[in-house]
PDB file of C-alpha atoms in Angstrom:
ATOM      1  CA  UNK V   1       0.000   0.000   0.000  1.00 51.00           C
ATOM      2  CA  UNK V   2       1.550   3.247  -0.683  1.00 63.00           C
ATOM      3  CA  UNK V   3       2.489   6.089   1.767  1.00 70.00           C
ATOM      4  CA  UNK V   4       0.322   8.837   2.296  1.00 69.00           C
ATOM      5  CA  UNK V   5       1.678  12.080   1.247  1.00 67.00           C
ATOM      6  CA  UNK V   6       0.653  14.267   4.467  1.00 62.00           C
ATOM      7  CA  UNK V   7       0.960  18.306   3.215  1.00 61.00           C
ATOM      8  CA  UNK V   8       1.465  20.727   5.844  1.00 61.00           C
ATOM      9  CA  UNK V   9       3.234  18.233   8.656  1.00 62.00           C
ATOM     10  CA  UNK V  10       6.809  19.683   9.772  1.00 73.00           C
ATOM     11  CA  UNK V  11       7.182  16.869  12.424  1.00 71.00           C
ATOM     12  CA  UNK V  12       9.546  14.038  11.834  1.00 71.00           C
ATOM     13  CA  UNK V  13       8.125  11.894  14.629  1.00 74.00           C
ATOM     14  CA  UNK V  14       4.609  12.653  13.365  1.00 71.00           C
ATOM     15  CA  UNK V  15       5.635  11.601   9.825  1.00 71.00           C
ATOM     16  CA  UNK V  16       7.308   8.620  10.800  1.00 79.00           C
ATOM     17  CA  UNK V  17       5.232   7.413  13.742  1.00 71.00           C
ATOM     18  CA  UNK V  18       2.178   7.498  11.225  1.00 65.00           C
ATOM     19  CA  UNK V  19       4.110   5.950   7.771  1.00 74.00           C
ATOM     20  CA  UNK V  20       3.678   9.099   5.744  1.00 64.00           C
ATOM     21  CA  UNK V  21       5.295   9.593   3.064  1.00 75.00           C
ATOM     22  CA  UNK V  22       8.955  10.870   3.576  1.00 72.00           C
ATOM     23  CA  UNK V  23      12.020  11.439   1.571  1.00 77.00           C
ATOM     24  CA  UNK V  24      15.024  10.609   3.667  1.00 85.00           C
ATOM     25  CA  UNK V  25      17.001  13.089   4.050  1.00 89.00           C
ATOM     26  CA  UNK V  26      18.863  11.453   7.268  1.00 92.00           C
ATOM     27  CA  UNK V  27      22.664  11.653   5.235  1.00 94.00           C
ATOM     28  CA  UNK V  28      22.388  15.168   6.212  1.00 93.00           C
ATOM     29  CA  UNK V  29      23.120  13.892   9.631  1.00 94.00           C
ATOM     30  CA  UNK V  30      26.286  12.105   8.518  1.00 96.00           C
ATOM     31  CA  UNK V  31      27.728  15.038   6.312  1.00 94.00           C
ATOM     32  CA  UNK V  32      26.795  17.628   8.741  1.00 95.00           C
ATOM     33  CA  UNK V  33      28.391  15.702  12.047  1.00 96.00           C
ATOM     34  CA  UNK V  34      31.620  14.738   9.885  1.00 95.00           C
ATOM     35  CA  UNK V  35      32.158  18.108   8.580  1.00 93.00           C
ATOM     36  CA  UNK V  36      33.437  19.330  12.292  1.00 88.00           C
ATOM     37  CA  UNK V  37      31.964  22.877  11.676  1.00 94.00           C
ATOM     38  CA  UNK V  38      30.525  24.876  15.191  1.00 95.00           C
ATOM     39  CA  UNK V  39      27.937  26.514  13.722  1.00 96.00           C
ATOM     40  CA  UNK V  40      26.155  25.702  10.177  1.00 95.00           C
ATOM     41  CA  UNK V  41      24.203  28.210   8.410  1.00 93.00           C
ATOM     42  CA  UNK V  42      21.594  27.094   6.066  1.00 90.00           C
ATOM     43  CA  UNK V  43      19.763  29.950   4.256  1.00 85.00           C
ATOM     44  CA  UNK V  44      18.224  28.712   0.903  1.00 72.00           C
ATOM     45  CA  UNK V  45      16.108  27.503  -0.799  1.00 73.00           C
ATOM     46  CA  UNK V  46      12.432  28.087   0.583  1.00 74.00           C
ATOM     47  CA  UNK V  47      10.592  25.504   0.571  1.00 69.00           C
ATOM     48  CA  UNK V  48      13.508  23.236   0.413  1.00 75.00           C
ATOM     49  CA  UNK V  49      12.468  21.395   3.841  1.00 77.00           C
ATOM     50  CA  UNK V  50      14.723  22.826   6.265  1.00 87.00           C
ATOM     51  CA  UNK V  51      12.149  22.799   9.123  1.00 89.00           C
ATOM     52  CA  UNK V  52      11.349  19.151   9.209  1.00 86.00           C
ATOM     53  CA  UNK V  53      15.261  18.661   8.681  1.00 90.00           C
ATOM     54  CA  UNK V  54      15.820  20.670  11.373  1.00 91.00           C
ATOM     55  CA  UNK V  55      13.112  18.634  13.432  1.00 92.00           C
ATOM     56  CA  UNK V  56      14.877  15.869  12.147  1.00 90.00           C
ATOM     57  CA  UNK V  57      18.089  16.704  13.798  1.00 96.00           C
ATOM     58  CA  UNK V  58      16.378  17.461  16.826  1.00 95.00           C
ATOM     59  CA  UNK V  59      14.075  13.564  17.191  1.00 94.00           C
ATOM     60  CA  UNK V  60      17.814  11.906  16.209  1.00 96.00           C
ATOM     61  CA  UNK V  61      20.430  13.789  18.892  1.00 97.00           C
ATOM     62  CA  UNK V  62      17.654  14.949  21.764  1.00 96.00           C
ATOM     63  CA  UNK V  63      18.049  12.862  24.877  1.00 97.00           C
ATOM     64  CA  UNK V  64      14.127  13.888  25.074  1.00 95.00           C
ATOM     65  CA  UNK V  65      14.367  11.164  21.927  1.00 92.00           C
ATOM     66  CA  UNK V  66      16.885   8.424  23.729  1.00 95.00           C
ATOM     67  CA  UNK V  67      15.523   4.979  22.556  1.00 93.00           C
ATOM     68  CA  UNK V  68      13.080   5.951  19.674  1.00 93.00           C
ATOM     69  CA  UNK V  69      15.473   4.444  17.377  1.00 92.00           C
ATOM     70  CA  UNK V  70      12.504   3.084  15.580  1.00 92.00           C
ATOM     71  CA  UNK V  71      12.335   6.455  13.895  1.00 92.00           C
ATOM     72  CA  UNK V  72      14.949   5.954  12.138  1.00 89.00           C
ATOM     73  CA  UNK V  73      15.390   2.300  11.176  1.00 92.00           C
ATOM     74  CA  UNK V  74      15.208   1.958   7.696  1.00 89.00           C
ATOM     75  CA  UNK V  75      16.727   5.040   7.175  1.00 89.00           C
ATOM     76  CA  UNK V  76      19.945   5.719   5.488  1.00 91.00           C
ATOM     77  CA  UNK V  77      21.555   6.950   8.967  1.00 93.00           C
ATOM     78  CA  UNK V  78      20.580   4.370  10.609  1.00 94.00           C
ATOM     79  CA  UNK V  79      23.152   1.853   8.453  1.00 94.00           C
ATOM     80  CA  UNK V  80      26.185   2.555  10.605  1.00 92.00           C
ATOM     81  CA  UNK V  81      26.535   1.464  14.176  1.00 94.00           C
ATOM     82  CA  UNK V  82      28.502   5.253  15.360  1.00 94.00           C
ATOM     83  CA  UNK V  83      25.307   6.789  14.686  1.00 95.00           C
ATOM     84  CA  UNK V  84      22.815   4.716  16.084  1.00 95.00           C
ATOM     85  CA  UNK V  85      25.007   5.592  18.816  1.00 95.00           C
ATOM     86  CA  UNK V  86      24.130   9.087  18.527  1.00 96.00           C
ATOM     87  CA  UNK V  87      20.925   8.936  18.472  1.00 97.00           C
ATOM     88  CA  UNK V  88      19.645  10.484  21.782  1.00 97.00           C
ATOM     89  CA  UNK V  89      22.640  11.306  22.786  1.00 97.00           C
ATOM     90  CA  UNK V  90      22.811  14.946  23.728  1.00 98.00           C
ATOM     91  CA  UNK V  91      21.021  18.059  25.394  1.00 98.00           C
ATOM     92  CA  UNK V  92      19.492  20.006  22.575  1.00 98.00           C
ATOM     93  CA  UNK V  93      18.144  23.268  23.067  1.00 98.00           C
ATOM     94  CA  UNK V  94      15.512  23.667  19.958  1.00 97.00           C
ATOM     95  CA  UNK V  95      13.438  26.507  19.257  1.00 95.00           C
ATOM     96  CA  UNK V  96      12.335  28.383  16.350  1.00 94.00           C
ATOM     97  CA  UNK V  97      11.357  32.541  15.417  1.00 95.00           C
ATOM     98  CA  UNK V  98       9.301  31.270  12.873  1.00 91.00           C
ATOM     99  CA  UNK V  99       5.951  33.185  14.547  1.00 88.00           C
ATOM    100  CA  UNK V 100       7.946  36.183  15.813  1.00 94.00           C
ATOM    101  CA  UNK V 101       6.541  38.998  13.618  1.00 91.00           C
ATOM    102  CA  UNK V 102       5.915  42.088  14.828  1.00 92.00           C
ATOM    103  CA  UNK V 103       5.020  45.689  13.528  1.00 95.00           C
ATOM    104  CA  UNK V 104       7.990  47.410  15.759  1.00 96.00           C
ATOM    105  CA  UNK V 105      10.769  46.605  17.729  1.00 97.00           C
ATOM    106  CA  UNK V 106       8.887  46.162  21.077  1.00 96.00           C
ATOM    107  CA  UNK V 107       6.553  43.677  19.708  1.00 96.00           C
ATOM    108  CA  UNK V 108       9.081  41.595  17.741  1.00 96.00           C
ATOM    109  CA  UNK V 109      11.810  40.760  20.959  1.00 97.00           C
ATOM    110  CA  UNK V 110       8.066  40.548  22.885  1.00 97.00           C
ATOM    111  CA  UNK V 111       7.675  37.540  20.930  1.00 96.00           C
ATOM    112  CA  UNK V 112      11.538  36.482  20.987  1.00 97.00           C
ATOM    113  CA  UNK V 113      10.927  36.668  24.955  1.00 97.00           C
ATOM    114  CA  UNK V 114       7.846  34.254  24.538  1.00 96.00           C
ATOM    115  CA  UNK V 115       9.824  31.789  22.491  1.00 96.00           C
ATOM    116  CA  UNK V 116      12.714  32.014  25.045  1.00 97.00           C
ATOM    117  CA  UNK V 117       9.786  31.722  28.197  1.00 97.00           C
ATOM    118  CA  UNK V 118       7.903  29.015  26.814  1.00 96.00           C
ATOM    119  CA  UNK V 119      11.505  27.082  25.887  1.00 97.00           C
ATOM    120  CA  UNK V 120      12.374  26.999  29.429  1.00 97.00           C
ATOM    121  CA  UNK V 121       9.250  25.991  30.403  1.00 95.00           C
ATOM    122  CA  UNK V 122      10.232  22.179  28.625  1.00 95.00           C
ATOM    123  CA  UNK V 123      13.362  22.023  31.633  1.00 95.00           C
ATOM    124  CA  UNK V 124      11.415  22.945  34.827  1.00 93.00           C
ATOM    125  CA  UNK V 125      13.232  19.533  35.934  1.00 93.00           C
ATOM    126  CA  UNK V 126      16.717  21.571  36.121  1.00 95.00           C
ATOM    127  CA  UNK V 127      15.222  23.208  39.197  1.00 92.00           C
ATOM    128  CA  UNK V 128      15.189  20.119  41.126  1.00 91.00           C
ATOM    129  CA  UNK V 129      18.985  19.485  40.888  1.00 94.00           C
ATOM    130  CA  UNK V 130      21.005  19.755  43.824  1.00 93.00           C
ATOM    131  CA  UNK V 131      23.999  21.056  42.082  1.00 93.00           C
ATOM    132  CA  UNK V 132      23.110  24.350  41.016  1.00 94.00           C
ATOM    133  CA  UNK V 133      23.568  27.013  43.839  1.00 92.00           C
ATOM    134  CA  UNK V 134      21.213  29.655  44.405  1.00 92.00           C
ATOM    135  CA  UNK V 135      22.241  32.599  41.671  1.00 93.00           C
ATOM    136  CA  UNK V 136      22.107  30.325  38.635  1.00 93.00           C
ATOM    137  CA  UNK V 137      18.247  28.676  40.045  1.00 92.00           C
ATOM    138  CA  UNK V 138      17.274  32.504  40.379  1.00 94.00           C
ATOM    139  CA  UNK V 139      18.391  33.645  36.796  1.00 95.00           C
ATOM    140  CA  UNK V 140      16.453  30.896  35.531  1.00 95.00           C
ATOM    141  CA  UNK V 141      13.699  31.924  37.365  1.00 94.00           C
ATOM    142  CA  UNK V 142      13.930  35.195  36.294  1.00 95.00           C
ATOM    143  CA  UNK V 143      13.142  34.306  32.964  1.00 96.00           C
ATOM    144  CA  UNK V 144       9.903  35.282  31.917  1.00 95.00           C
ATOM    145  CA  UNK V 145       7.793  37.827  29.264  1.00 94.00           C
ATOM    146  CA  UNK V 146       9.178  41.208  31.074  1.00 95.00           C
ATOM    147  CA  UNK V 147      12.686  40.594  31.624  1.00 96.00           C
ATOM    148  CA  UNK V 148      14.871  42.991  29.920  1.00 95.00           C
ATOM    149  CA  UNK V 149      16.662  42.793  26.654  1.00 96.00           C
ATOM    150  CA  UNK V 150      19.928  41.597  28.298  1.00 95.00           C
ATOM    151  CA  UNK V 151      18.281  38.967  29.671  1.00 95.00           C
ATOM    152  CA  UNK V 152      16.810  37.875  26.913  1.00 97.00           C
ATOM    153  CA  UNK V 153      19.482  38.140  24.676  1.00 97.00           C
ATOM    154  CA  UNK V 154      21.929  36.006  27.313  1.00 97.00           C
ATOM    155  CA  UNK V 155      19.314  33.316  28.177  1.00 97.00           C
ATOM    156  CA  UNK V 156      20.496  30.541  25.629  1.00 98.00           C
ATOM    157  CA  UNK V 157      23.545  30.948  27.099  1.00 98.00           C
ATOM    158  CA  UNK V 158      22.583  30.562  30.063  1.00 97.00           C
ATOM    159  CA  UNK V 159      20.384  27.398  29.568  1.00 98.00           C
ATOM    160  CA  UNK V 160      23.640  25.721  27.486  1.00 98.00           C
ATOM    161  CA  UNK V 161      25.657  26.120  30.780  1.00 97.00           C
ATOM    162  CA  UNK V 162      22.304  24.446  33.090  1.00 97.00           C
ATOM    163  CA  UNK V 163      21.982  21.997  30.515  1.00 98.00           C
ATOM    164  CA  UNK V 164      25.733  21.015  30.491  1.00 98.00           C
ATOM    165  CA  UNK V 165      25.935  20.986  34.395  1.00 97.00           C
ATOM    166  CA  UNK V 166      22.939  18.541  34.412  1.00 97.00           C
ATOM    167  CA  UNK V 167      23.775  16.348  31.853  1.00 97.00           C
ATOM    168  CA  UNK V 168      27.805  16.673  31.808  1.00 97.00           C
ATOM    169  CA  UNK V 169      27.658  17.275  28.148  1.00 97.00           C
ATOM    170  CA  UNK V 170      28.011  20.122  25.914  1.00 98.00           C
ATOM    171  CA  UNK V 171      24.501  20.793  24.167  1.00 98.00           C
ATOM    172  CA  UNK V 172      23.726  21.119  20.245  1.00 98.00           C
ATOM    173  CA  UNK V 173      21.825  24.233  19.056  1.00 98.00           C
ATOM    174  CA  UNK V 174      18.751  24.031  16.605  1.00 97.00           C
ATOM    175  CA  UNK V 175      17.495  27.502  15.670  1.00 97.00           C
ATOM    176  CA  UNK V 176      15.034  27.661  12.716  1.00 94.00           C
ATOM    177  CA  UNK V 177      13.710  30.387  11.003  1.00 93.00           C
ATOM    178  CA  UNK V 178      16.355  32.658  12.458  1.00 93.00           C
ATOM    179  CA  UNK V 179      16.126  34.846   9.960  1.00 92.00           C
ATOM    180  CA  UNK V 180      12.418  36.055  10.406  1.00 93.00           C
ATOM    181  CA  UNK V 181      12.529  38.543  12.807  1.00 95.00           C
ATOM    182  CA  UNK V 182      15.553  40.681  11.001  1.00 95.00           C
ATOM    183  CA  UNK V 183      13.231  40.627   8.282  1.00 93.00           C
ATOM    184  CA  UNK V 184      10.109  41.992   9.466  1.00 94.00           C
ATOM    185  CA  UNK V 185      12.686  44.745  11.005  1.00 96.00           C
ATOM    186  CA  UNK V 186      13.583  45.320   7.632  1.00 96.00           C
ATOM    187  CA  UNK V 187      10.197  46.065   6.086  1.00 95.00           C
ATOM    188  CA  UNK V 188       8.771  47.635   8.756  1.00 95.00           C
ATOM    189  CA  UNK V 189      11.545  50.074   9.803  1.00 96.00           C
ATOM    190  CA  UNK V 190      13.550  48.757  12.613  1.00 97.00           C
ATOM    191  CA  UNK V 191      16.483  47.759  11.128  1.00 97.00           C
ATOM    192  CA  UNK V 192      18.976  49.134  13.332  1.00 97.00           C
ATOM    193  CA  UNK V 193      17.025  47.856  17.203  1.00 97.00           C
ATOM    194  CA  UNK V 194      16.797  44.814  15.772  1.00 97.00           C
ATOM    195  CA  UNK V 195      20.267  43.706  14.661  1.00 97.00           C
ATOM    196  CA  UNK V 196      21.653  45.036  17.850  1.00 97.00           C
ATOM    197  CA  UNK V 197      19.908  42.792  19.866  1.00 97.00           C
ATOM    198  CA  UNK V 198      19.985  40.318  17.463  1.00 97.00           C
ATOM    199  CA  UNK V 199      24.150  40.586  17.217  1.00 97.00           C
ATOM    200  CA  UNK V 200      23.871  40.377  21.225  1.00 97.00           C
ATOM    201  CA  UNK V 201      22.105  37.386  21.184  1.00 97.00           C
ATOM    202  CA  UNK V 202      23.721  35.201  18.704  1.00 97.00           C
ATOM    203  CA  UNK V 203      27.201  36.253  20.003  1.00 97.00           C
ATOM    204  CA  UNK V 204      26.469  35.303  23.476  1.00 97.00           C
ATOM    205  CA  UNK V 205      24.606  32.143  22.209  1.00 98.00           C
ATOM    206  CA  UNK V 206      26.654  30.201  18.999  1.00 97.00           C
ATOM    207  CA  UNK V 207      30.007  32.331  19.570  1.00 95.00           C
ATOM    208  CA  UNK V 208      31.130  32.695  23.075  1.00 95.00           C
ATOM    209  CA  UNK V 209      29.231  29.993  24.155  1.00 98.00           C
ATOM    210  CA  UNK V 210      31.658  27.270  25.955  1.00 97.00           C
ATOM    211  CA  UNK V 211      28.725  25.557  26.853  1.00 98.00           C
ATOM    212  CA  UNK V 212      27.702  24.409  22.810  1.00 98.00           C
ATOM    213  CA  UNK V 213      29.244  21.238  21.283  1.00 97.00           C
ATOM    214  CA  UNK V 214      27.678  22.312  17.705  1.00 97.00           C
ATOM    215  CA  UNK V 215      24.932  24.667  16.016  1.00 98.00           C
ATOM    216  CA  UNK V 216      22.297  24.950  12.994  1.00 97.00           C
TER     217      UNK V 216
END
């Protein structure tokens, strides 16, 4: 019986779990681990797939994903035994700007902020672990929709250091649609606010970041 071709799903477990139709694209995995590179930047073509292949990378290295090697069997990744030893391997820290549109500066990092909030919200279990002291519990609790643009722009930073403390290993970085809020800033007239904070942010998160093993 042939797949179903499901339109609009950007979930790899989704499309996997129910048989849909799915053009492997799991090599990437290979090529992009082998190539060594800290930070990969992958910027065209629309439409190409790069969300579910960024969900993709997120279902094979997540520890949230340890075990489901069933999504991948069958796949061409899953034909060599160092991967397979991958696979749920690592803290991932995944988010995406894909919704964050706004008309001005204040209402674009307003959305940023809700991104970063409701990403924290998946690793309330870091607050039960004994060996953070007392400052680094509080600046995670201080993130939330009105912290300031400092702390917004040093809080994936900050989450790559809990994470590596937890887990005692340096965390992979899945950003999609990282391009969308620079630009709305560039239509609507915000250039300038927005690449500040924007240059803040990535600095602190994929470039001094001792706390990231890899990026895309």
């Amino acid at each position: 019986m042939p797949r179903q071709v499901a339109i609009g799903i950007q979930d790899f477990e989704q499309l996997r779990v129910n048989q849909c139709f799915y053009v492997d694209k799991t090599a990437f995995i290979r090529e992009w681990w082998d190539g060594q590179d800290a930070v990969t930047l992958i910027i065209r073509p629309r439409r190409f797939g790069k969300t579910i292949t960024m969900n993709m990378l997120n279902s094979f290295f997540s520890i949230k994903y340890a075990g489901r090697g069933d999504l991948f069997e069958g796949l061409d990744i899953w034909k060599e035994e160092r991967f397979r030893n991958l696979q749920g391997a690592y803290p991932v820290i995944f988010m995406t700007f894909a919704g964050v549109k706004g008309k001005s500066y204040e209402d674009t990092v307003k959305g940023i902020k809700l991104q970063i909030v409701n990403l924290f919200s998946d690793y309330f279990y870091l607050m039960d672990y004994d060996g953070f002291d007392d400052n680094q519990k509080q600046l995670f609790k201080d993130i939330n929709s009105d912290m300031d643009d400092v702390h917004a722009a040093y809080s994936l930073n900050l989450l790559s250091k809990l994470l590596e403390k937890y887990h005692g290993k340096k965390v992979l970085i899945f950003l999609d649609e990282y391009d969308t809020p620079l630009q709305e800033a560039y239509i609507q007239g915000y250039w300038d606010e927005m690449t500040a904070f924007i240059r803040i942010m990535f600095n602190n998160t994929f470039k001094t970041n001792p706390s990231m093993e890899r990026a895309v």
